[in-house]
């Protein structure tokens, strides 16, 4: 029997990388999906792939989590049968730029804070009240090892992921009496489109981040998310920190020539 049959999952940033992998992993276990991303054509294509492969209901929405109005409108206008969201996966997030704080582009900071912190808060604030009312639900935030330590040129990105860690812990305390589980999955080096975005499409720079090591892939993280989502109701996986075997911290790697 499929472990998530009858459950509704809402996933942000599901057009690629970890978000897309999570959508596939949950669909395989029978979940009904509401997937969202900024690129309408891409997210609709992902929905079609999942429907064809797993024969589950998938609903795709164009959503930029930076826009509070767009978040509220999209979620509040869901059909009644989709409003009872069981699992929220706050995946939408990014890094922009890699420079010393006194040389960095402030616009990059705005984008990271608006997406990684405020966007996560907007979506959480809109969906969690329904979970509270029903006394049932699970919030899974995608954090990072950057939320546990800092590294050079990572100042604002690390700050946003530290914020995700703090929000996760505080939310867990806020809903401890509401039968709602709150988890965070915090990966280290994962080879997705993440570094391409960080380096503004410079694929050579992006690839250099993983030179000499075997990084995690999106499916590794999705498997951890699925593990959190499929525990028995009395068990909450509060936090998973995962890294490649060749990574020991945010800045310590063993790179083979």
Coordinates of C-alpha atoms in Angstrom, one line a residue:
X1 CA 0.0 0.0 0.0
X2 CA 1.2 3.5 -0.9
X3 CA 2.2 5.4 2.2
X4 CA 0.8 8.8 1.2
X5 CA -2.4 7.8 -0.6
X6 CA -5.1 10.3 0.4
X7 CA -2.6 12.9 1.5
X8 CA -2.3 16.4 -0.1
X9 CA 1.1 17.9 -0.4
X10 CA 2.0 21.5 -1.4
X11 CA 5.5 22.0 -2.7
X12 CA 7.1 25.3 -3.6
X13 CA 10.0 25.7 -6.1
X14 CA 9.0 22.4 -7.7
X15 CA 10.1 23.0 -11.3
X16 CA 13.6 21.6 -10.8
X17 CA 16.2 20.3 -8.4
X18 CA 15.2 19.3 -4.9
X19 CA 11.6 20.5 -5.2
X20 CA 11.0 18.5 -8.4
X21 CA 12.6 15.4 -6.8
X22 CA 10.4 15.8 -3.8
X23 CA 7.3 15.9 -6.1
X24 CA 8.3 12.7 -7.8
X25 CA 9.1 11.0 -4.5
X26 CA 5.8 11.9 -2.9
X27 CA 3.8 11.1 -6.0
X28 CA 5.4 7.6 -6.1
X29 CA 3.9 7.0 -2.7
X30 CA 0.4 8.1 -3.9
X31 CA 0.2 11.7 -2.7
X32 CA -2.0 14.3 -4.4
X33 CA 0.3 17.1 -5.3
X34 CA -0.1 20.9 -5.6
X35 CA 3.2 22.0 -7.1
X36 CA 4.3 25.6 -7.7
X37 CA 7.1 27.6 -9.3
X38 CA 7.7 30.9 -11.0
X39 CA 7.9 29.4 -14.5
X40 CA 4.4 28.4 -15.6
X41 CA 5.4 26.4 -18.6
X42 CA 8.0 24.4 -16.7
X43 CA 5.9 23.6 -13.7
X44 CA 3.0 22.4 -16.0
X45 CA 5.4 20.2 -17.8
X46 CA 6.6 18.7 -14.5
X47 CA 2.9 18.1 -13.6
X48 CA 2.3 16.2 -16.8
X49 CA 5.4 14.0 -16.3
X50 CA 4.3 13.1 -12.8
X51 CA 0.7 12.3 -13.9
X52 CA 1.8 10.1 -16.7
X53 CA 4.3 8.2 -14.6
X54 CA 2.5 7.8 -11.3
X55 CA -1.2 8.2 -12.2
X56 CA -1.9 10.6 -9.4
X57 CA -3.6 14.0 -9.2
X58 CA -1.2 16.9 -9.8
X59 CA -2.2 20.6 -9.8
X60 CA 0.4 23.1 -11.1
X61 CA 0.4 26.8 -10.2
X62 CA 2.6 29.7 -11.2
X63 CA 3.8 31.2 -7.9
X64 CA 6.5 33.6 -6.9
X65 CA 6.8 33.2 -3.2
X66 CA 8.3 36.7 -2.9
X67 CA 4.9 38.2 -3.6
X68 CA 2.7 38.1 -0.5
X69 CA -0.4 38.9 -2.5
X70 CA 0.3 36.2 -5.0
X71 CA 0.9 33.6 -2.3
X72 CA -2.3 34.5 -0.4
X73 CA -4.4 34.6 -3.6
X74 CA -3.1 31.3 -5.0
X75 CA -3.6 29.4 -1.7
X76 CA -6.8 30.9 -0.7
X77 CA -8.4 30.4 -4.1
X78 CA -7.6 26.7 -4.2
X79 CA -10.7 24.5 -4.7
X80 CA -12.2 23.3 -1.4
X81 CA -11.1 19.8 -1.9
X82 CA -7.4 20.9 -2.2
X83 CA -7.4 23.3 0.8
X84 CA -6.9 20.6 3.3
X85 CA -3.1 20.4 2.9
X86 CA -1.5 17.6 4.9
X87 CA 2.1 18.3 4.0
X88 CA 3.8 21.6 3.2
X89 CA 7.3 21.4 1.7
X90 CA 8.9 24.9 1.8
X91 CA 11.6 24.3 -0.8
X92 CA 11.7 27.5 -2.8
X93 CA 15.1 29.2 -2.2
X94 CA 18.2 30.3 -3.8
X95 CA 21.7 31.9 -3.5
X96 CA 22.6 34.9 -5.5
X97 CA 26.3 36.0 -5.8
X98 CA 29.4 34.9 -4.1
X99 CA 31.4 38.0 -3.0
X100 CA 32.8 39.6 0.1
X101 CA 30.1 41.6 2.0
X102 CA 31.8 44.9 1.3
X103 CA 31.8 44.2 -2.4
X104 CA 28.5 42.4 -2.9
X105 CA 25.5 43.5 -4.9
X106 CA 22.7 44.6 -2.5
X107 CA 20.0 43.5 -5.0
X108 CA 21.2 39.9 -4.4
X109 CA 20.6 40.3 -0.7
X110 CA 17.1 41.5 -1.3
X111 CA 16.3 38.6 -3.6
X112 CA 17.6 36.0 -1.1
X113 CA 15.9 37.5 1.9
X114 CA 12.6 38.0 0.0
X115 CA 12.7 34.4 -1.2
X116 CA 14.3 32.3 1.5
X117 CA 12.9 34.0 4.5
X118 CA 9.9 36.1 3.7
X119 CA 8.6 33.8 1.0
X120 CA 8.8 30.8 3.3
X121 CA 7.0 32.8 6.0
X122 CA 4.2 33.9 3.6
X123 CA 3.5 30.4 2.5
X124 CA 3.7 29.0 6.0
X125 CA 1.4 31.8 7.4
X126 CA -1.2 31.1 4.8
X127 CA -1.2 27.3 5.0
X128 CA -0.6 26.5 8.7
X129 CA -3.8 28.0 10.1
X130 CA -5.8 25.3 8.2
X131 CA -3.6 22.7 9.8
X132 CA -4.2 24.2 13.2
X133 CA -7.9 24.2 12.6
X134 CA -7.9 20.5 11.6
X135 CA -5.3 19.6 14.2
X136 CA -3.3 17.8 11.6
X137 CA -0.4 18.5 9.3
X138 CA 3.3 18.4 8.6
X139 CA 5.6 21.3 7.6
X140 CA 9.0 20.3 6.1
X141 CA 11.4 23.1 5.4
X142 CA 14.4 22.7 3.2
X143 CA 17.3 24.3 5.0
X144 CA 21.0 23.9 4.5
X145 CA 24.2 23.2 6.4
X146 CA 24.6 27.0 5.8
X147 CA 21.9 27.4 8.4
X148 CA 24.2 25.9 11.1
X149 CA 27.5 27.6 10.2
X150 CA 28.8 30.4 8.1
X151 CA 31.4 30.5 5.4
X152 CA 33.4 33.2 3.5
X153 CA 31.3 35.1 0.9
X154 CA 28.2 33.4 2.1
X155 CA 27.1 36.1 4.6
X156 CA 23.5 36.8 3.5
X157 CA 22.7 33.3 2.2
X158 CA 23.9 31.8 5.4
X159 CA 21.9 34.3 7.4
X160 CA 18.7 33.4 5.5
X161 CA 19.3 29.7 6.2
X162 CA 20.0 30.4 9.8
X163 CA 16.6 32.2 9.8
X164 CA 14.9 29.1 8.3
X165 CA 16.4 27.0 11.2
X166 CA 15.1 29.5 13.8
X167 CA 11.7 29.7 12.1
X168 CA 11.5 25.9 12.0
X169 CA 12.3 25.5 15.7
X170 CA 10.0 28.3 16.8
X171 CA 7.1 27.0 14.7
X172 CA 7.5 23.5 16.2
X173 CA 7.0 25.1 19.6
X174 CA 4.1 27.1 18.5
X175 CA 2.2 24.1 17.2
X176 CA 3.3 21.5 19.7
X177 CA -0.3 21.2 21.1
X178 CA -1.9 21.1 17.6
X179 CA -0.8 17.6 16.4
X180 CA 1.3 19.3 13.7
X181 CA 4.8 18.0 12.9
X182 CA 7.6 20.3 11.8
X183 CA 10.8 19.1 10.2
X184 CA 13.8 20.5 8.5
X185 CA 16.1 18.7 6.0
X186 CA 19.4 20.5 5.7
X187 CA 21.8 19.4 2.9
X188 CA 25.3 20.3 2.2
X189 CA 26.7 20.2 -1.3
X190 CA 24.0 19.1 -3.7
X191 CA 24.5 19.3 -7.5
X192 CA 21.4 21.0 -8.9
X193 CA 20.7 24.2 -10.7
X194 CA 21.6 26.0 -7.4
X195 CA 25.2 26.9 -8.3
X196 CA 24.2 28.0 -11.8
X197 CA 21.8 30.5 -10.2
X198 CA 24.4 31.6 -7.7
X199 CA 26.9 32.3 -10.4
X200 CA 24.4 33.9 -12.8
X201 CA 24.6 31.1 -15.3
X202 CA 28.4 30.7 -15.3
X203 CA 28.5 26.9 -15.7
X204 CA 32.2 26.7 -15.4
X205 CA 32.1 28.4 -11.9
X206 CA 29.1 26.4 -10.9
X207 CA 30.8 23.1 -11.9
X208 CA 33.9 24.0 -10.0
X209 CA 32.0 23.9 -6.7
X210 CA 31.8 20.1 -7.0
X211 CA 35.2 19.5 -8.5
X212 CA 37.0 16.4 -7.1
X213 CA 34.0 15.2 -5.1
X214 CA 30.8 13.3 -5.5
X215 CA 28.1 15.6 -4.3
X216 CA 24.6 14.8 -3.2
X217 CA 21.9 14.8 -5.9
X218 CA 18.3 16.1 -5.5
X219 CA 17.0 12.6 -5.1
X220 CA 19.1 12.0 -2.0
X221 CA 17.4 15.0 -0.4
X222 CA 14.0 14.0 -1.6
X223 CA 14.5 10.5 0.0
X224 CA 15.2 12.2 3.4
X225 CA 12.1 14.4 2.9
X226 CA 10.0 11.3 2.2
X227 CA 11.4 9.6 5.3
X228 CA 10.2 12.5 7.4
X229 CA 6.8 12.5 5.7
X230 CA 6.1 8.8 6.2
X231 CA 6.9 8.3 9.8
X232 CA 4.0 7.1 12.0
X233 CA 1.9 10.0 13.4
X234 CA 3.5 9.9 16.9
X235 CA 7.0 10.4 15.4
X236 CA 8.4 13.7 14.2
X237 CA 11.9 13.9 12.6
X238 CA 12.9 17.3 13.8
X239 CA 16.1 17.7 11.8
X240 CA 18.2 15.9 9.2
X241 CA 21.6 17.2 8.3
X242 CA 23.1 15.5 5.3
X243 CA 26.3 15.9 3.4
X244 CA 28.4 14.1 0.8
X245 CA 30.8 11.6 2.3
X246 CA 33.6 13.9 1.1
X247 CA 32.2 16.9 3.0
X248 CA 32.8 17.4 6.8
X249 CA 31.5 21.0 7.2
X250 CA 30.5 24.0 5.1
X251 CA 34.1 24.6 4.2
X252 CA 35.9 21.3 4.8
X253 CA 36.0 19.0 1.7
X254 CA 38.2 16.2 0.5
X255 CA 38.7 16.8 -3.2
X256 CA 40.4 14.1 -5.3
X257 CA 42.5 15.2 -8.2

